[in-house]
């Protein structure tokens, strides 16, 4: 998608066209700046609590305009719910507020996490349809597991499909949907083919015309109209298995921006199930960057960002041990490189800082970072600028100095002489030319020269934006080779400490290209084969 936008911009420039382009994307799961030399980025903020309440009252009044009695009841429940601390964290977006009012209308339990919010929505829709005096009533009661399983399989199939397509919305042919429903009926013991087909047809009819989470399109396909519901169902499918299956699926999807929302939904489900499953999630987050998977955690660790997202979601709120473990993992980001999702990391730590003991832990780590290397001081400065609720830390730089750090990562450096990452790496590599992997690393330095940094008068380097032409293919061959990747780590470690931004730029570029690799081939799900 980004490549196509870049082509459109280049084409417009060549035509000298007067063109105004607006690109929108969700914040979670997309951490790159889109062509910063061409586009100004505007981040939409979450609702404040007063805005969320006002919107909730507005949509309830409009939705129940013809039932004043129910309208008053829902508004009363909503006002009470909005005053709860856990709810304040949930109602950050219009969609979440709308879902909460729907749940409250149907006397559902108040959800505490994002996973519980969306799952409660599905549960509420299902129960409401189940209680209606229709011919489907008994069928809905007897086949809930089958209907839910179908939604989960469709969610996972669509999400894996959208990872490999340029389509804005993934669609599944109705013939494939019927086959999924038929296979499910055979699995649960309906061996008679005609009976299995009849049951499958009825399940599809209910799914597309009664529950309507799956919408039937005119081109004989189905899709989820709400992307978050697709991700919810895909998440449940990912963790439908034993511990080994869960670990493999969550490990495969952990680095991917495409799978990030799904991953967080899956973690949310596991957190609600048992102490054992919660520990399983914590172990994956804690060990991911040091495990035997093919992600270069030594260059760009994923664990801190995952931990921060889990903190911000609030799923560990009532579990102090898990909360502290996530804070400890998130704080590892201070060792560099600069996180692409530094705003998300700051949000997670800001949430945790509401707890007195964790606030002290965070401030102590930030103080050590400010007293440490240029890397740790730079990352700490960004976190302090983006965070809220973390009081001033002894030794932190002046506001102007921290803002200068922020300007570095806004990719708007002043014009001047530049250097290239490949050029910076050639000197330390020349001293290691006889080591295993040296030839392979040497072969990718030209590609690394596409990554530029501006030389500043004080000796520091300001990174330029990663060009659209950088695909990282040759760099990935180095990262896949143990000898060459070890040499790359040594060469980066030999750079001038003032040039810490070079390592961060290379790490972010490598992460962006590597995290786009499709993961469906690594998932342990039988119906994906």
Coordinates of C-alpha atoms in Angstrom, one line a residue:
X1 CA 0.0 0.0 0.0
X2 CA 2.8 2.4 0.9
X3 CA 4.6 1.6 -2.4
X4 CA 1.4 2.4 -4.3
X5 CA 1.0 5.7 -2.5
X6 CA 4.7 6.5 -3.3
X7 CA 4.1 5.7 -7.0
X8 CA 1.0 8.0 -7.0
X9 CA 2.9 10.9 -5.4
X10 CA 5.8 10.4 -7.9
X11 CA 3.4 10.3 -10.8
X12 CA 1.6 13.5 -9.7
X13 CA 5.0 15.2 -9.3
X14 CA 6.0 14.2 -12.8
X15 CA 2.7 15.7 -14.1
X16 CA 3.1 18.8 -12.0
X17 CA -0.4 18.0 -10.8
X18 CA -2.1 20.1 -8.1
X19 CA -3.1 17.2 -5.9
X20 CA -4.1 16.9 -2.2
X21 CA -3.8 13.4 -0.8
X22 CA -5.2 12.2 2.5
X23 CA -4.2 8.8 3.9
X24 CA -5.8 7.3 7.0
X25 CA -4.7 4.3 9.0
X26 CA -5.3 3.0 12.5
X27 CA -2.6 3.7 15.1
X28 CA -2.1 0.2 16.5
X29 CA -0.3 -2.1 14.2
X30 CA 1.1 0.7 12.0
X31 CA 4.2 2.5 13.4
X32 CA 5.9 3.8 10.3
X33 CA 5.6 7.4 9.1
X34 CA 4.3 7.4 5.5
X35 CA 6.6 9.3 3.2
X36 CA 7.5 12.0 5.8
X37 CA 9.1 14.1 3.1
X38 CA 5.8 14.3 1.3
X39 CA 3.1 14.1 4.1
X40 CA 2.5 15.9 7.3
X41 CA 1.3 13.4 10.0
X42 CA -1.7 14.2 12.2
X43 CA -2.5 11.8 15.0
X44 CA -6.1 11.7 16.1
X45 CA -6.3 11.7 19.9
X46 CA -8.4 9.3 22.0
X47 CA -11.6 10.5 23.6
X48 CA -11.3 12.3 26.9
X49 CA -13.7 10.9 29.4
X50 CA -16.0 13.9 29.0
X51 CA -16.0 13.5 25.2
X52 CA -16.7 9.8 25.5
X53 CA -19.7 10.4 27.8
X54 CA -21.1 13.1 25.5
X55 CA -20.8 10.8 22.5
X56 CA -22.3 7.8 24.4
X57 CA -25.3 9.9 25.4
X58 CA -25.6 11.2 21.8
X59 CA -25.6 7.8 20.1
X60 CA -27.9 6.3 22.7
X61 CA -30.4 9.2 22.3
X62 CA -30.3 8.7 18.5
X63 CA -30.4 4.9 18.5
X64 CA -33.3 4.6 21.0
X65 CA -35.2 7.8 20.0
X66 CA -38.4 5.8 19.7
X67 CA -38.1 4.1 23.1
X68 CA -37.7 6.8 25.7
X69 CA -38.0 4.4 28.7
X70 CA -35.2 2.2 27.5
X71 CA -33.2 5.3 26.5
X72 CA -33.3 6.6 30.0
X73 CA -32.3 3.2 31.5
X74 CA -29.3 2.9 29.2
X75 CA -28.2 6.4 29.8
X76 CA -28.3 5.8 33.6
X77 CA -26.3 2.6 33.2
X78 CA -23.8 4.3 30.9
X79 CA -23.2 7.2 33.3
X80 CA -22.5 4.7 36.1
X81 CA -20.3 2.7 33.9
X82 CA -18.3 5.7 32.7
X83 CA -17.4 6.6 36.2
X84 CA -15.6 3.3 36.8
X85 CA -11.8 3.5 36.3
X86 CA -11.6 0.4 34.2
X87 CA -14.3 1.7 31.8
X88 CA -12.5 5.0 31.4
X89 CA -9.6 3.1 29.8
X90 CA -12.0 1.3 27.4
X91 CA -14.1 4.1 26.0
X92 CA -11.3 5.8 24.0
X93 CA -12.9 5.5 20.6
X94 CA -16.4 6.0 19.1
X95 CA -16.7 2.3 18.2
X96 CA -15.9 1.2 21.7
X97 CA -18.4 3.7 23.2
X98 CA -21.1 2.5 20.8
X99 CA -20.5 -1.2 21.6
X100 CA -20.6 -0.5 25.4
X101 CA -24.0 1.2 25.1
X102 CA -25.3 -1.8 23.2
X103 CA -24.0 -4.2 25.8
X104 CA -25.6 -2.1 28.6
X105 CA -28.9 -1.9 26.7
X106 CA -29.0 -5.7 26.9
X107 CA -28.0 -5.9 30.6
X108 CA -24.6 -7.4 29.9
X109 CA -21.8 -7.5 32.4
X110 CA -19.5 -4.5 32.4
X111 CA -16.3 -5.5 30.5
X112 CA -12.9 -4.7 32.0
X113 CA -10.6 -5.2 29.0
X114 CA -10.7 -4.6 25.2
X115 CA -11.0 -8.3 24.5
X116 CA -13.9 -8.6 27.0
X117 CA -15.6 -5.6 25.4
X118 CA -15.7 -7.0 21.9
X119 CA -16.4 -10.6 23.0
X120 CA -19.3 -9.3 25.2
X121 CA -20.6 -7.6 22.1
X122 CA -20.6 -10.9 20.2
X123 CA -22.1 -12.7 23.2
X124 CA -24.8 -10.0 23.5
X125 CA -25.7 -10.1 19.8
X126 CA -26.0 -13.9 20.0
X127 CA -28.1 -14.0 23.2
X128 CA -30.4 -11.4 21.9
X129 CA -31.1 -13.3 18.7
X130 CA -31.3 -16.6 20.6
X131 CA -34.1 -15.2 22.9
X132 CA -36.2 -13.9 20.0
X133 CA -39.4 -16.0 19.4
X134 CA -38.3 -17.2 15.9
X135 CA -37.9 -20.6 14.2
X136 CA -34.1 -20.3 14.8
X137 CA -34.3 -20.1 18.6
X138 CA -33.7 -23.8 19.4
X139 CA -31.1 -24.1 16.6
X140 CA -29.1 -21.2 18.0
X141 CA -29.1 -22.8 21.4
X142 CA -28.0 -26.1 20.2
X143 CA -25.3 -25.0 17.7
X144 CA -23.7 -22.0 19.4
X145 CA -20.3 -23.7 19.4
X146 CA -20.5 -24.5 15.7
X147 CA -21.6 -21.0 14.8
X148 CA -18.9 -19.4 16.9
X149 CA -16.3 -21.8 15.5
X150 CA -17.4 -20.8 11.9
X151 CA -16.9 -17.1 12.7
X152 CA -13.5 -17.8 14.2
X153 CA -12.3 -19.8 11.2
X154 CA -13.6 -17.2 8.8
X155 CA -11.8 -14.5 10.8
X156 CA -8.5 -16.3 10.7
X157 CA -8.8 -17.1 7.0
X158 CA -9.7 -13.5 6.1
X159 CA -6.9 -12.1 8.2
X160 CA -4.3 -14.4 6.6
X161 CA -5.7 -13.6 3.2
X162 CA -5.5 -9.8 3.7
X163 CA -1.9 -10.2 4.7
X164 CA -1.1 -11.4 1.1
X165 CA -3.4 -9.1 -0.9
X166 CA -3.7 -5.5 -1.8
X167 CA -7.4 -5.4 -1.2
X168 CA -8.7 -3.0 1.3
X169 CA -11.1 -5.6 2.7
X170 CA -10.6 -9.3 2.6
X171 CA -13.5 -11.4 1.3
X172 CA -14.3 -15.1 1.4
X173 CA -16.3 -16.8 -1.4
X174 CA -19.6 -18.2 -0.3
X175 CA -18.5 -21.6 -1.6
X176 CA -15.6 -21.6 0.8
X177 CA -17.9 -20.5 3.7
X178 CA -20.2 -23.5 2.9
X179 CA -17.2 -25.8 2.8
X180 CA -16.1 -24.6 6.2
X181 CA -19.5 -25.1 7.7
X182 CA -19.8 -28.5 6.1
X183 CA -16.4 -29.6 7.4
X184 CA -17.4 -28.5 10.9
X185 CA -20.5 -30.6 10.8
X186 CA -18.5 -33.6 9.7
X187 CA -16.0 -33.0 12.5
X188 CA -18.7 -33.0 15.2
X189 CA -20.2 -36.3 14.0
X190 CA -22.8 -35.6 11.3
X191 CA -21.6 -38.3 9.0
X192 CA -24.6 -38.2 6.6
X193 CA -23.5 -35.8 3.8
X194 CA -27.0 -34.5 3.1
X195 CA -27.6 -33.8 6.8
X196 CA -24.3 -32.1 7.1
X197 CA -25.1 -29.9 4.1
X198 CA -28.5 -29.0 5.4
X199 CA -27.1 -28.0 8.8
X200 CA -24.2 -26.1 7.2
X201 CA -26.7 -24.1 5.0
X202 CA -28.7 -23.2 8.1
X203 CA -25.7 -22.1 10.0
X204 CA -24.6 -19.9 7.1
X205 CA -28.1 -18.4 6.9
X206 CA -28.1 -17.5 10.6
X207 CA -24.5 -16.1 10.4
X208 CA -25.2 -13.8 7.5
X209 CA -28.9 -12.8 8.0
X210 CA -29.5 -13.0 11.7
X211 CA -26.3 -12.3 13.6
X212 CA -25.0 -10.2 10.6
X213 CA -21.4 -9.9 11.9
X214 CA -20.6 -11.5 8.6
X215 CA -22.0 -9.5 5.7
X216 CA -22.9 -11.2 2.4
X217 CA -21.7 -9.1 -0.6
X218 CA -23.2 -8.9 -4.0
X219 CA -20.2 -10.7 -5.6
X220 CA -21.1 -14.0 -3.7
X221 CA -18.5 -13.3 -1.0
X222 CA -18.7 -12.6 2.8
X223 CA -16.6 -10.3 5.0
X224 CA -16.6 -8.7 8.4
X225 CA -17.9 -5.2 8.2
X226 CA -16.0 -4.3 11.4
X227 CA -12.3 -5.1 11.1
X228 CA -11.9 -5.4 14.9
X229 CA -14.5 -8.3 14.9
X230 CA -12.5 -10.1 12.2
X231 CA -9.4 -9.7 14.4
X232 CA -11.3 -10.8 17.5
X233 CA -12.4 -14.0 15.8
X234 CA -8.9 -14.6 14.3
X235 CA -7.4 -14.2 17.8
X236 CA -9.7 -16.8 19.3
X237 CA -8.7 -19.2 16.4
X238 CA -5.0 -18.6 17.1
X239 CA -5.2 -19.7 20.7
X240 CA -7.6 -22.6 20.2
X241 CA -5.3 -25.4 21.1
X242 CA -2.8 -26.7 23.5
X243 CA 0.1 -24.7 25.0
X244 CA 2.5 -25.7 22.3
X245 CA 0.1 -24.6 19.6
X246 CA -0.6 -21.3 21.3
X247 CA 3.1 -20.6 21.8
X248 CA 3.9 -21.2 18.1
X249 CA 1.1 -19.1 16.9
X250 CA 1.7 -16.1 19.2
X251 CA 5.5 -16.3 18.5
X252 CA 4.9 -16.3 14.7
X253 CA 2.6 -13.3 14.8
X254 CA 4.3 -11.2 17.6
X255 CA 6.5 -8.9 15.4
X256 CA 3.9 -8.3 12.7
X257 CA 2.0 -5.0 12.5
X258 CA -0.7 -6.7 10.5
X259 CA -1.3 -9.1 13.4
X260 CA -0.8 -6.8 16.3
X261 CA -4.4 -6.1 17.1
X262 CA -5.2 -9.8 16.7
X263 CA -2.2 -10.7 19.0
X264 CA -3.5 -8.4 21.7
X265 CA -7.0 -9.8 21.5
X266 CA -5.5 -13.3 21.8
X267 CA -3.4 -12.3 24.8
X268 CA -6.5 -10.7 26.3
X269 CA -8.4 -14.0 26.0
X270 CA -5.6 -16.0 27.6
X271 CA -5.4 -13.5 30.5
X272 CA -9.0 -14.1 31.3
X273 CA -8.8 -17.9 31.3
X274 CA -6.3 -19.0 34.0
X275 CA -3.1 -18.2 35.9
X276 CA -1.4 -20.8 33.7
X277 CA -2.4 -19.2 30.4
X278 CA -1.6 -15.7 31.8
X279 CA 1.9 -16.9 32.7
X280 CA 2.2 -18.4 29.2
X281 CA 1.7 -15.0 27.6
X282 CA 4.2 -13.3 30.0
X283 CA 6.8 -16.0 29.1
X284 CA 6.3 -15.4 25.4
X285 CA 6.7 -11.6 25.8
X286 CA 9.6 -11.9 28.1
X287 CA 11.5 -14.5 26.1
X288 CA 10.6 -13.6 22.5
X289 CA 13.7 -11.4 21.7
X290 CA 16.0 -14.1 23.1
X291 CA 14.3 -17.2 21.7
X292 CA 15.3 -19.4 18.8
X293 CA 12.8 -17.8 16.4
X294 CA 14.2 -16.0 13.3
X295 CA 13.4 -12.5 14.6
X296 CA 16.6 -10.4 15.3
X297 CA 15.7 -9.4 18.8
X298 CA 19.3 -8.2 19.4
X299 CA 18.8 -5.5 16.7
X300 CA 15.2 -4.6 17.2
X301 CA 13.5 -6.1 20.3
X302 CA 9.7 -6.6 20.1
X303 CA 9.1 -7.5 23.7
X304 CA 9.0 -3.9 25.1
X305 CA 6.3 -2.8 22.7
X306 CA 4.2 -5.9 23.3
X307 CA 4.5 -5.4 27.1
X308 CA 3.5 -1.7 26.7
X309 CA 0.4 -2.6 24.7
X310 CA -0.6 -5.1 27.3
X311 CA -0.1 -2.5 30.0
X312 CA -2.2 0.1 28.2
X313 CA -5.0 -2.5 27.6
X314 CA -5.2 -2.9 31.4
X315 CA -5.5 -6.7 31.4
X316 CA -3.0 -7.0 34.2
X317 CA -4.6 -4.3 36.4
X318 CA -5.7 -6.7 39.1
X319 CA -2.6 -8.8 38.9
X320 CA 0.4 -7.0 40.6
X321 CA 2.9 -9.6 39.7
X322 CA 2.0 -9.6 36.0
X323 CA 1.8 -5.8 36.1
X324 CA 5.4 -5.4 37.4
X325 CA 6.7 -8.0 35.0
X326 CA 5.3 -6.1 32.0
X327 CA 6.7 -2.8 33.3
X328 CA 10.1 -4.4 33.6
X329 CA 10.0 -5.8 30.1
X330 CA 8.7 -2.5 28.6
X331 CA 11.6 -0.6 30.3
X332 CA 14.1 -2.7 28.3
X333 CA 13.4 -0.3 25.4
X334 CA 15.7 2.2 27.2
X335 CA 18.7 0.2 26.0
X336 CA 17.7 1.1 22.4
X337 CA 17.1 1.3 19.6
X338 CA 14.6 4.1 19.5
X339 CA 11.2 2.3 19.4
X340 CA 9.1 2.9 16.3
X341 CA 6.0 2.9 18.6
X342 CA 7.5 5.1 21.3
X343 CA 4.1 6.7 21.9
X344 CA 2.6 3.3 22.6
X345 CA 5.5 2.5 25.0
X346 CA 5.0 5.8 26.8
X347 CA 1.2 5.2 27.1
X348 CA 1.7 1.8 28.6
X349 CA 4.3 3.1 31.2
X350 CA 2.1 6.1 31.9
X351 CA -0.8 3.8 32.8
X352 CA 1.4 1.7 35.0
X353 CA 2.8 4.8 36.7
X354 CA -0.6 5.3 38.4
X355 CA 0.6 2.7 40.8
X356 CA 2.9 4.2 43.4
X357 CA 5.5 1.3 43.5
X358 CA 5.6 1.1 39.7
X359 CA 6.0 4.8 39.4
X360 CA 9.1 4.7 41.6
X361 CA 10.5 1.8 39.5
X362 CA 9.9 3.7 36.3
X363 CA 11.5 6.9 37.6
X364 CA 14.6 5.0 38.8
X365 CA 15.1 3.3 35.4
X366 CA 14.7 6.7 33.7
X367 CA 17.2 8.3 36.0
X368 CA 19.7 5.6 35.2
X369 CA 19.0 6.0 31.5
X370 CA 19.6 9.8 31.6
X371 CA 22.9 9.2 33.4
X372 CA 23.9 6.5 30.8
X373 CA 24.8 6.5 27.2
X374 CA 23.5 8.8 24.4
X375 CA 21.2 5.9 23.4
X376 CA 19.6 5.5 26.8
X377 CA 19.3 9.2 27.4
X378 CA 17.7 9.7 23.9
X379 CA 15.1 7.0 24.4
X380 CA 14.4 8.2 27.9
X381 CA 13.9 11.7 26.6
X382 CA 11.3 10.6 24.1
X383 CA 9.4 8.6 26.7
X384 CA 9.3 11.5 29.1
X385 CA 8.0 13.8 26.3
X386 CA 5.3 11.4 25.3
X387 CA 4.3 10.2 28.8
X388 CA 1.8 11.6 31.3
X389 CA 1.8 11.0 35.0
X390 CA 5.5 10.4 35.4
X391 CA 7.0 13.2 37.5
X392 CA 10.3 14.9 36.7
X393 CA 13.3 12.6 37.0
X394 CA 16.5 13.8 38.6
X395 CA 19.1 14.4 35.9
X396 CA 16.7 14.6 33.0
X397 CA 17.7 17.1 30.3
X398 CA 16.1 20.5 29.8
X399 CA 12.8 20.7 28.0
X400 CA 14.6 22.2 25.0
X401 CA 17.1 19.4 24.9
X402 CA 14.4 16.7 25.0
X403 CA 12.5 18.5 22.3
X404 CA 15.6 18.4 20.1
X405 CA 15.6 14.6 20.5
X406 CA 12.0 14.5 19.4
X407 CA 12.8 16.6 16.3
X408 CA 15.4 14.0 15.3
X409 CA 12.7 11.4 15.0
X410 CA 10.3 13.6 13.2
X411 CA 12.5 13.2 10.1
X412 CA 12.7 16.9 9.5
X413 CA 16.5 17.7 9.9
X414 CA 18.1 20.8 8.6
X415 CA 19.7 20.5 5.2
X416 CA 23.4 19.8 5.2
X417 CA 26.1 17.2 4.6
X418 CA 25.1 13.6 4.9
X419 CA 26.6 10.2 5.6
X420 CA 25.3 6.7 4.9
X421 CA 25.0 3.7 7.2
X422 CA 26.9 1.6 4.7
X423 CA 29.8 4.0 4.8
X424 CA 29.8 4.1 8.6
X425 CA 30.0 0.3 8.8
X426 CA 32.8 -0.1 6.3
X427 CA 35.6 1.0 8.7
X428 CA 34.8 -1.4 11.6
X429 CA 34.2 -4.2 9.0
X430 CA 37.6 -3.7 7.4
X431 CA 39.1 -4.7 10.7
X432 CA 37.1 -8.0 10.6
X433 CA 37.4 -8.8 6.9
X434 CA 38.9 -12.3 7.7
X435 CA 36.0 -13.4 9.9
X436 CA 33.2 -15.8 8.9
X437 CA 30.3 -13.9 7.4
X438 CA 32.4 -10.8 6.4
X439 CA 31.9 -11.3 2.7
X440 CA 28.2 -11.5 3.1
X441 CA 28.0 -8.4 5.3
X442 CA 30.2 -6.5 2.8
X443 CA 27.8 -7.4 0.0
X444 CA 24.8 -5.6 1.7
X445 CA 26.6 -2.3 2.5
X446 CA 25.5 -0.7 -0.8
X447 CA 21.9 -1.4 0.2
X448 CA 22.6 0.1 3.6
X449 CA 23.9 3.2 1.9
X450 CA 20.2 4.0 1.0
X451 CA 19.8 4.9 4.7
X452 CA 21.1 8.4 5.1
X453 CA 21.8 10.6 8.2
X454 CA 22.5 14.3 8.3
X455 CA 25.7 15.5 10.0
X456 CA 25.1 18.1 12.7
X457 CA 27.7 20.6 14.0
X458 CA 28.0 18.9 17.4
X459 CA 29.0 15.6 15.8
X460 CA 25.6 13.9 16.2
X461 CA 23.6 12.4 13.3
X462 CA 20.0 13.1 12.4
X463 CA 18.3 10.2 10.5
X464 CA 16.6 10.9 7.2
X465 CA 13.4 9.0 6.4
X466 CA 13.8 5.4 5.1
X467 CA 13.2 5.7 1.3
X468 CA 10.4 3.7 -0.3
X469 CA 13.1 2.0 -2.4
X470 CA 14.6 0.3 0.6
X471 CA 13.2 -3.3 0.7
X472 CA 15.9 -4.8 3.0
X473 CA 16.1 -8.0 1.0
X474 CA 19.9 -8.3 1.2
X475 CA 20.0 -7.0 4.8
X476 CA 17.6 -9.8 5.7
X477 CA 20.1 -12.4 4.3
X478 CA 22.6 -11.0 6.8
X479 CA 20.1 -11.2 9.6
X480 CA 19.4 -14.8 8.7
X481 CA 23.1 -15.8 8.8
X482 CA 24.5 -16.3 12.3
X483 CA 28.0 -15.3 11.4
X484 CA 27.2 -12.3 9.4
X485 CA 24.6 -11.0 11.9
X486 CA 27.2 -11.4 14.7
X487 CA 29.6 -9.3 12.7
X488 CA 26.9 -6.7 12.1
X489 CA 26.3 -6.4 15.8
X490 CA 30.0 -6.0 16.4
X491 CA 30.3 -3.3 13.7
X492 CA 27.3 -1.4 15.1
X493 CA 28.8 -1.6 18.6
X494 CA 32.0 0.0 17.3
X495 CA 30.3 3.1 16.1
X496 CA 30.9 6.4 17.9
X497 CA 28.4 6.7 20.8
X498 CA 27.2 10.0 19.3
X499 CA 26.1 8.1 16.2
X500 CA 23.6 6.0 18.2
X501 CA 20.9 7.2 15.8
X502 CA 22.5 5.2 13.0
X503 CA 21.9 1.9 14.8
X504 CA 18.4 2.9 15.6
X505 CA 17.7 3.9 11.9
X506 CA 19.1 0.6 10.7
X507 CA 17.1 -1.3 13.3
X508 CA 13.8 0.4 12.4
X509 CA 14.4 -0.1 8.7
X510 CA 15.2 -3.8 9.2
X511 CA 12.1 -4.2 11.5
X512 CA 9.8 -2.5 9.0
X513 CA 10.8 -4.8 6.1
X514 CA 11.1 -8.0 8.1
X515 CA 7.9 -7.6 10.0
X516 CA 6.0 -7.5 6.7
X517 CA 6.8 -11.2 6.0
X518 CA 3.6 -13.2 5.8
X519 CA 3.3 -15.5 8.7
X520 CA 0.4 -17.8 7.6
X521 CA 2.8 -20.6 6.7
X522 CA 4.1 -20.6 10.3
X523 CA 0.7 -20.9 12.0
X524 CA -0.4 -24.2 13.5
X525 CA -4.0 -24.3 12.3
X526 CA -5.2 -27.3 10.3
X527 CA -7.7 -25.6 8.0
X528 CA -5.0 -23.1 6.8
X529 CA -3.1 -26.0 5.1

